[in-house]
Coordinates of C-alpha atoms and ligand atoms in Angstrom, one line a residue:
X13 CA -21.2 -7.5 23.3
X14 CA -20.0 -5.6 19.8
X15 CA -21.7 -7.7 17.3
X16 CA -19.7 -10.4 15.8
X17 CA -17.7 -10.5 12.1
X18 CA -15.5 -12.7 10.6
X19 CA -13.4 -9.6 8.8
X20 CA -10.8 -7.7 9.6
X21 CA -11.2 -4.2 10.6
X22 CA -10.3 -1.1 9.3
X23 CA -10.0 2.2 11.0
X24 CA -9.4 5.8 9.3
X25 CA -10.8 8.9 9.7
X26 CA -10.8 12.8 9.3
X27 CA -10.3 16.0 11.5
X28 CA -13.2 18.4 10.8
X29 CA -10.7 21.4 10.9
X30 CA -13.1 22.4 7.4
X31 CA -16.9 21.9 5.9
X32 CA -15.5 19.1 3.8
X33 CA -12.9 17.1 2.4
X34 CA -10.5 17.8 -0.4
X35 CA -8.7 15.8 -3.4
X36 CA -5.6 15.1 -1.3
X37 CA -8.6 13.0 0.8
X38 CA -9.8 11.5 -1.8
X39 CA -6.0 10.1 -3.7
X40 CA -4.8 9.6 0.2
X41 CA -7.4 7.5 1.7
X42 CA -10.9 7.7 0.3
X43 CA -10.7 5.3 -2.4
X44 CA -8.8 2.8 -0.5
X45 CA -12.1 3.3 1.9
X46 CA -14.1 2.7 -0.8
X47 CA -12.6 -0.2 -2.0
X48 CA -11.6 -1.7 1.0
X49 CA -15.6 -1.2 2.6
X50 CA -17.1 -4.8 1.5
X51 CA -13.9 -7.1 2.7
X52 CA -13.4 -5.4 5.7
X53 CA -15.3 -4.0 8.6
X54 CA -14.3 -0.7 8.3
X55 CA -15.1 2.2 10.9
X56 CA -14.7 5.6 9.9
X57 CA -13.6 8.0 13.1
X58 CA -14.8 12.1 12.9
X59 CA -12.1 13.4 15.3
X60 CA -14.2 16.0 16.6
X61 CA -12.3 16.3 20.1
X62 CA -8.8 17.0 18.1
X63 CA -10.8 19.6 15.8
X64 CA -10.6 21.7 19.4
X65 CA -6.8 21.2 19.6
X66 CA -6.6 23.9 16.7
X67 CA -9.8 25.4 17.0
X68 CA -10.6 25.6 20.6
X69 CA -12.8 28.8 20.3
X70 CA -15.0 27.8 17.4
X71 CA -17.0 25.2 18.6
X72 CA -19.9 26.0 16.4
X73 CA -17.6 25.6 13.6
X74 CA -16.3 22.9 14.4
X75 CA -20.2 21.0 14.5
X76 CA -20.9 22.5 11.3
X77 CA -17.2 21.2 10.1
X78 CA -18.3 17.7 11.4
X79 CA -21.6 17.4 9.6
X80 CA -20.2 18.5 6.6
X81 CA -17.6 15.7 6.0
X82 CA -20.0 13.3 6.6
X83 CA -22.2 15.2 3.7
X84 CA -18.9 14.3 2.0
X85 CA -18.4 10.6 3.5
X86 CA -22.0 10.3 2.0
X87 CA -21.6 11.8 -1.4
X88 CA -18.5 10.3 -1.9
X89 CA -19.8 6.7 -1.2
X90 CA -19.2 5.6 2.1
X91 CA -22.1 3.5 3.4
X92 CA -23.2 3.5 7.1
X93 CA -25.3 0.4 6.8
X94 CA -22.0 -1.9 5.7
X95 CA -19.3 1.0 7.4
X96 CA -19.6 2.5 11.2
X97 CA -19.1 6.3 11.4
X98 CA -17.6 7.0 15.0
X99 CA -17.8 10.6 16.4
X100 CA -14.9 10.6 18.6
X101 CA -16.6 12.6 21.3
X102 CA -19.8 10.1 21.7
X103 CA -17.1 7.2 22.4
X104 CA -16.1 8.0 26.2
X105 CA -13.0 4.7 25.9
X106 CA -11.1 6.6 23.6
X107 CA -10.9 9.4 26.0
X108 CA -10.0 7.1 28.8
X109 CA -7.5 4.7 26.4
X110 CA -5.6 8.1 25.6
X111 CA -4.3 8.7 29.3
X112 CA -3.2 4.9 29.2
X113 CA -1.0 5.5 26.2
X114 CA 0.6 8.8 27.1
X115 CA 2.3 6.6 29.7
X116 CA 3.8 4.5 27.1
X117 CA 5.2 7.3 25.6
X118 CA 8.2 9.1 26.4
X119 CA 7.4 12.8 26.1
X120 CA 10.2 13.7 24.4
X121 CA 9.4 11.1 21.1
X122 CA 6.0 12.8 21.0
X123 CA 7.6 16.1 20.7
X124 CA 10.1 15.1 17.8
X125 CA 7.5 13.8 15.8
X126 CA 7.8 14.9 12.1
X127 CA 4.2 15.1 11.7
X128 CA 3.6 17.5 14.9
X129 CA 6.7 19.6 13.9
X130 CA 5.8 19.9 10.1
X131 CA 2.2 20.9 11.3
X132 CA 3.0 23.6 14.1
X133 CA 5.4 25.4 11.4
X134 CA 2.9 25.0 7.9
X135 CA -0.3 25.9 10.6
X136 CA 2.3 29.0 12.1
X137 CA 1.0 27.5 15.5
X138 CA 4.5 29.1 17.2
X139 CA 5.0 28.5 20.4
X140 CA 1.4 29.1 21.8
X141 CA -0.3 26.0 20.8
X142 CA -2.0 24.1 23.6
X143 CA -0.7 21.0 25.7
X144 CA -3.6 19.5 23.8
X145 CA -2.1 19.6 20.4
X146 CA 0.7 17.7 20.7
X147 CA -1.9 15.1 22.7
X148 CA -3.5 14.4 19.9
X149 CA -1.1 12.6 18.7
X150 CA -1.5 10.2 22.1
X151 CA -4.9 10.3 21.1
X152 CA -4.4 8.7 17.6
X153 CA -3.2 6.1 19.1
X154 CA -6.4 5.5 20.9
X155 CA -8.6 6.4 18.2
X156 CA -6.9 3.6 16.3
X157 CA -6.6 1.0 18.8
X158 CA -9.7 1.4 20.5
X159 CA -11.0 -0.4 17.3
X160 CA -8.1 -3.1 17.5
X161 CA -7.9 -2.9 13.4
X162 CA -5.7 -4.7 11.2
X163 CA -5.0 -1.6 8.5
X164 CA -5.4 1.7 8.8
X165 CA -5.8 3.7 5.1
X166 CA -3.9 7.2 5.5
X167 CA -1.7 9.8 3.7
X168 CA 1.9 9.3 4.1
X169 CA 1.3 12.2 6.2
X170 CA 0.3 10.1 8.9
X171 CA 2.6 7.6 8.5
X172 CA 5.1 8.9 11.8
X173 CA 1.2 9.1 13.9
X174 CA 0.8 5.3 12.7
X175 CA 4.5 4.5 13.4
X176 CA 3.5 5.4 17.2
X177 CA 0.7 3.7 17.2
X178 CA 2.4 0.6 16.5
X179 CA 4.9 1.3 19.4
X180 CA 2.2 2.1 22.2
X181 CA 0.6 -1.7 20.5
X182 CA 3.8 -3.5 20.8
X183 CA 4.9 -1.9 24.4
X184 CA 1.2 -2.5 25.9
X185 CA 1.2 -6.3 25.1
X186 CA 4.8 -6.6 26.1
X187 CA 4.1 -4.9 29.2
X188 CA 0.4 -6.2 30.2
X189 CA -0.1 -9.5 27.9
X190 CA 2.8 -11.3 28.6
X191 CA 3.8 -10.8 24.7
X192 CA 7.6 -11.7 24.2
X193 CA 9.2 -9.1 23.0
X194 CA 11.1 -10.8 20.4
X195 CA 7.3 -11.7 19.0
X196 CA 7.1 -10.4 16.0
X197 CA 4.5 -7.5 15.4
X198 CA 2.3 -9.5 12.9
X199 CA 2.0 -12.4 15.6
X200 CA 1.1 -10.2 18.6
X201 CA -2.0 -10.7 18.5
X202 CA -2.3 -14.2 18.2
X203 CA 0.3 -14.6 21.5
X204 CA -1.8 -13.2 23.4
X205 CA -1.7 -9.5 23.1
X206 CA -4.7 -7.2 23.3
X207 CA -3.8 -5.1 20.2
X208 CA -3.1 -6.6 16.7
X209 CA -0.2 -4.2 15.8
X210 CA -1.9 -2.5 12.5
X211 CA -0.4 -1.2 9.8
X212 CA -0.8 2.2 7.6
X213 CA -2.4 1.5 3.7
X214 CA -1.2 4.6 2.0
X215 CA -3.5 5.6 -1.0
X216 CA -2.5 6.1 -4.8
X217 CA -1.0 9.3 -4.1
X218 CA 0.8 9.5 -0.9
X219 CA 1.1 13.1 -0.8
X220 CA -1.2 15.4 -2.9
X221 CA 0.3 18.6 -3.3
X222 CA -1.8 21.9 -2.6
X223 CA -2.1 24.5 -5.2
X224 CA 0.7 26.0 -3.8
X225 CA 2.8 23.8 -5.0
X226 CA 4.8 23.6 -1.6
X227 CA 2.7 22.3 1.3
X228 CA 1.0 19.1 0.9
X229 CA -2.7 19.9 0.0
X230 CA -4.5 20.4 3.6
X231 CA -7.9 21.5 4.7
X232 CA -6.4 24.2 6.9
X233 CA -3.7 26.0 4.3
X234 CA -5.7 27.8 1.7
X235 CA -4.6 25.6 -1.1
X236 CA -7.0 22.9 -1.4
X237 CA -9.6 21.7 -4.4
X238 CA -12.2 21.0 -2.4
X239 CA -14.7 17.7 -3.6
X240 CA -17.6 20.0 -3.3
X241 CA -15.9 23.3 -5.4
X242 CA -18.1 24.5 -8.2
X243 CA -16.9 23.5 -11.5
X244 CA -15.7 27.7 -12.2
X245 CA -14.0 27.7 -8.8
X246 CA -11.9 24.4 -9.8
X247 CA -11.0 25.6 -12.8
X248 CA -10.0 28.8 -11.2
X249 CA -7.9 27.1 -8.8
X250 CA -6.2 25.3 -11.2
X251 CA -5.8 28.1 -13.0
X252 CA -4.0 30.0 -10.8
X253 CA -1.1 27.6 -10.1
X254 CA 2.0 29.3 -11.2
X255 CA 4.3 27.4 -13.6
X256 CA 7.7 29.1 -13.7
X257 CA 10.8 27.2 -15.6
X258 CA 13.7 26.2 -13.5
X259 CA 16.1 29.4 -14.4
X260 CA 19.0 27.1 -14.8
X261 CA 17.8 23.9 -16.7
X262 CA 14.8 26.5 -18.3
X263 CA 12.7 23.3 -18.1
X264 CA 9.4 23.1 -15.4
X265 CA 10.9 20.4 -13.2
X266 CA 9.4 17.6 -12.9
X267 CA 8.7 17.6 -9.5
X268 CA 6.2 20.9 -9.9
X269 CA 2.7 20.0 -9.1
X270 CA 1.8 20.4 -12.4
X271 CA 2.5 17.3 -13.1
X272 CA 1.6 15.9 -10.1
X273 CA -1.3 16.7 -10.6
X274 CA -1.5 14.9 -14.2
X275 CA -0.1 11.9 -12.8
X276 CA -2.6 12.2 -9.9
X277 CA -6.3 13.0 -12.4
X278 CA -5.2 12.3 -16.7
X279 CA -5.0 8.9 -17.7
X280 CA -1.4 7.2 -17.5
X281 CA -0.3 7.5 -21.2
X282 CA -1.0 11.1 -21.1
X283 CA 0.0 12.0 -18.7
X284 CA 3.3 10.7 -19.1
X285 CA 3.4 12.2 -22.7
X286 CA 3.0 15.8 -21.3
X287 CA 6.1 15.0 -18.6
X288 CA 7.5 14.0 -22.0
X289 CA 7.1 17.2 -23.2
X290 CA 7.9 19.3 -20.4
X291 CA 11.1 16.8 -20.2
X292 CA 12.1 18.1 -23.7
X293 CA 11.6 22.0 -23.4
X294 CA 8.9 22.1 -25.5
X295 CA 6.6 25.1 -25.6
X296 CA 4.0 23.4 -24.2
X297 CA 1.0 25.8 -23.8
X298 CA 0.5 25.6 -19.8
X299 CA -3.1 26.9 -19.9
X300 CA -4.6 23.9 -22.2
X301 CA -2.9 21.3 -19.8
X302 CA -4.9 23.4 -17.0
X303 CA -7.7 23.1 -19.0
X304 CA -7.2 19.1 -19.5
X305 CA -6.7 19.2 -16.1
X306 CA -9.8 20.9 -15.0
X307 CA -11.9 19.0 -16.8
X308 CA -10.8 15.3 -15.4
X309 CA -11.3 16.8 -11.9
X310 CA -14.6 17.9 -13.0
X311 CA -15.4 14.8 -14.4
X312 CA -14.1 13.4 -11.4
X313 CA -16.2 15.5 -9.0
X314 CA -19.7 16.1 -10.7
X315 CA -21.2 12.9 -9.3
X316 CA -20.2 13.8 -5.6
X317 CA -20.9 17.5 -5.9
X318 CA -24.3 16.4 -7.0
X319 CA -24.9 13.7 -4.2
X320 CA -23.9 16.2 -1.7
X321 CA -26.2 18.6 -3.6
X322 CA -29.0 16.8 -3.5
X323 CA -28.4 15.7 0.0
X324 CA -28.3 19.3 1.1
X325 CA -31.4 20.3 -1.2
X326 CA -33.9 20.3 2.1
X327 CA -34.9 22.9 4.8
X328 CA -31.9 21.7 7.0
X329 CA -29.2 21.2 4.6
X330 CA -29.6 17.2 5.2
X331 CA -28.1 18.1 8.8
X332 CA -30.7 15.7 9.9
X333 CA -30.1 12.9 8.1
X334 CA -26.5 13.4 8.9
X335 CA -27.3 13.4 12.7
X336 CA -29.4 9.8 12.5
X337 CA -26.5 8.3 10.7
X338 CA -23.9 9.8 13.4
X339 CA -26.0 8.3 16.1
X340 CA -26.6 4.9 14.0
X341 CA -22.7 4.9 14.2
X342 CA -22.1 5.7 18.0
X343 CA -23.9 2.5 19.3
X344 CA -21.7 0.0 17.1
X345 CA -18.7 2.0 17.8
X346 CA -19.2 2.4 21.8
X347 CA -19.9 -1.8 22.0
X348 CA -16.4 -2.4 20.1
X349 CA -14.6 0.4 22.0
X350 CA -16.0 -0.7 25.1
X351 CA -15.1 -4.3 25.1
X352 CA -11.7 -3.6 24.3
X353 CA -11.3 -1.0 27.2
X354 CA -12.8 -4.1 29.1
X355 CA -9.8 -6.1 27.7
X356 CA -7.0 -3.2 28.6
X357 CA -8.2 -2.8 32.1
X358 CA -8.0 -6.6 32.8
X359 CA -4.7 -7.0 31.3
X360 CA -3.5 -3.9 33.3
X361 CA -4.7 -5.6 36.4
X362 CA -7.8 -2.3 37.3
X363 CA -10.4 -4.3 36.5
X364 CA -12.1 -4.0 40.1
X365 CA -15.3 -4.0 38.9
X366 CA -18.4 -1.9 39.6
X367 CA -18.8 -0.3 36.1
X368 CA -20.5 -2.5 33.5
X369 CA -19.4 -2.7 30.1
X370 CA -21.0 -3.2 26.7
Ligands
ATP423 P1 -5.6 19.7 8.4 O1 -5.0 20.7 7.5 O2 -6.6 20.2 9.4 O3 -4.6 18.9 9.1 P2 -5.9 17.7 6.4 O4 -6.2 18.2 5.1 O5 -4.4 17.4 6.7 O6 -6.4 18.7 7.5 P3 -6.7 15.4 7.9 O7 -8.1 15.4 8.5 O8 -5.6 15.8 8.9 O9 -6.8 16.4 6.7 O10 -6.3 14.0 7.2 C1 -7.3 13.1 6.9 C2 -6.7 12.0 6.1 O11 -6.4 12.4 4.8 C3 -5.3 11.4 6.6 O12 -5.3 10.0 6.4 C4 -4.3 12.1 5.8 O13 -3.1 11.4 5.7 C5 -5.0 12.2 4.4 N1 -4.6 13.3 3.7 C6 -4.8 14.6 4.0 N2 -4.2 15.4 3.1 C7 -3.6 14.6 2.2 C8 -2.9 14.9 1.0 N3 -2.6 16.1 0.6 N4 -2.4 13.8 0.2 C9 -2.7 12.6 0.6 N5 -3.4 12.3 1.8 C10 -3.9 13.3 2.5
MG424 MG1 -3.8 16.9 8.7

């Protein structure tokens, strides 16, 4: 049996499609992770499986991708004695949960949704990505519910996967649970359902931009701060964001990441003085703002470049100590996903026995 806890859960998690995690992480979700971790059982998913769905040829990559955002996890603060990590490939129900739920969804929703689409044309995946990618999406669904949590902290990014996820809930305990289906989501669990139908926490910043300025900042684009960049390379990256007036208005729109940016790392006042300022077509002397800039994010960042530092300052890199608190994870997580395949299975009526669960 999973062990036993009066809070609500939490699930969230990260695809190590890169060595470690950027700001857009840490406005989007992170701190909601941190801040959420004491009041909540919170389990944080690595969704190795979907790294392959991108990356299907670098599998060595993709392990050294995995250990290093749980370097980042760590230095940013994420604790595995009150948290569980969950690898997604050490938990076999997810797997298993996923195949359920692509029959609760009609192909053709999969296919429209904005998240997938958006993603195949920023990652110029064409028309030659594998069956597996869209999955994935199925697959959220299972990652999610496998935990039966209550919120899920995301970018708005997510917010159409997390849409979909509520759907597969709500049709699952209609369909198996006897759930009415003018129940509404917030009492499906309570009426019997096997899923509460959770709900997306979206961070500060719902959408960091990159340093682009276009895309939203993403591990796999090219145009993110990363939380372990040395203090020169976030500077330079700053630095090298383009800030071009509007040729009509001759003012730098608001919109421009910029400003996003200043909203995102300067404190409130000030940053709303430099809009100001911008606002009024003053000369404002871009470069110092980067500099103001680069220093906040610095300030920001020194304490977790330095925890990952120093957890990476042995023979291994701390890849060891990274392993034992993957596997310290994978027990906690297979008991709770376990027991609610357990609970899927016996609503679905295949519960015939012969395989034990946790
Ligand atoms: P990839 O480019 O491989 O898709 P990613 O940078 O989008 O990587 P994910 O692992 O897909 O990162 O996302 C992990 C979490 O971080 C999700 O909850 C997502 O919504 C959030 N997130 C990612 N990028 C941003 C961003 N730029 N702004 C806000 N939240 C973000
Ligand atoms: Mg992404």
């Amino acid at each position: 049996m999973p062990p036993t806890t009066s809070k609500p859960r939490i699930l969230t998690g990260d695809t190590p499609t890169s060595t470690g995690l950027h700001l857009g992480h840490f406005v989007g979700s992170l701190e909601n992770r941190l801040r959420l971790q004491d009041d909540y059982d919170c389990y944080f998913l690595i969704a190795n499986v979907h790294a392959f769905t991108t990356l299907a040829d670098k599998p060595d990559q993709i392990r050294a991708n995995t250990l290093g955002i749980v370097k980042d996890w760590l230095a940013v603060g994420l604790d595995p004695d009150r948290s569980t990590f969950v690898l997604q490939s050490e938990v076999p129900a997810i797997a298993e949960l996923t195949f359920v739920f692509a029959m609760l969804l009609p192909f053709n929703k999969v296919m429209r949704n904005p998240t997938l689409k958006t993603e195949i044309d920023t990652k110029g995946l064409g028309d030659t990505y594998s069956f597996g990618f869209p999955m994935y999406a199925v697959g959220q669904c299972a990652d999610i519910l496998a935990f039966r949590p209550e919120l899920v902290p995301v970018g708005e990014d997510q917010e159409a996967h997390i849409e979909m996820c509520r759907d597969v809930a709500l049709k699952f305990n209609q369909l198996y649970c006897g759930v009415n289906n003018r129940t509404l989501p917030d009492d499906h669990h309570k009426s019997g359902g096997v899923f509460p139908v959770p709900k997306a926490k979206i961070g500060r910043v719902a959408r960091l931009a990159g340093t682009d300025g276009v895309n939203k900042m993403s591990k796999s684009l090219g145009n993110a701060i990363f939380l372990y960049d040395s203090e020169k390379d976030v500077q330079k990256k700053i630095n090298k964001i383009t800030v071009q007036p509007d040729p009509e208005t001759k003012l730098v729109p608001q919109s421009h990441v910029l400003l996003q940016y200043c909203d995102a790392f300067l404190p409130k006042n000030r940053a709303e003085a430099i809009r100001a300022d911008y606002a009024a077509g003053k000369d404002v002397m871009h470069g110092h703002i980067k500099a103001e800039l680069g220093a906040a994010i610095n300030t920001l960042l020194t304490p977790i470049r330095e925890r990952r530092a120093k957890l990476e300052a042995t023979p291994d890199g701390g890849d060891a100590v990274v392993q034992d608190v993957i596997r310290q994870g994978v027990k906690k997580a297979n008991a709770v996903a376990e027991e609610t395949l357990y609970l899927a299975k016996k609503a679905m009526k295949v519960d015939f026995g012969g395989r034990t669960f946790a």
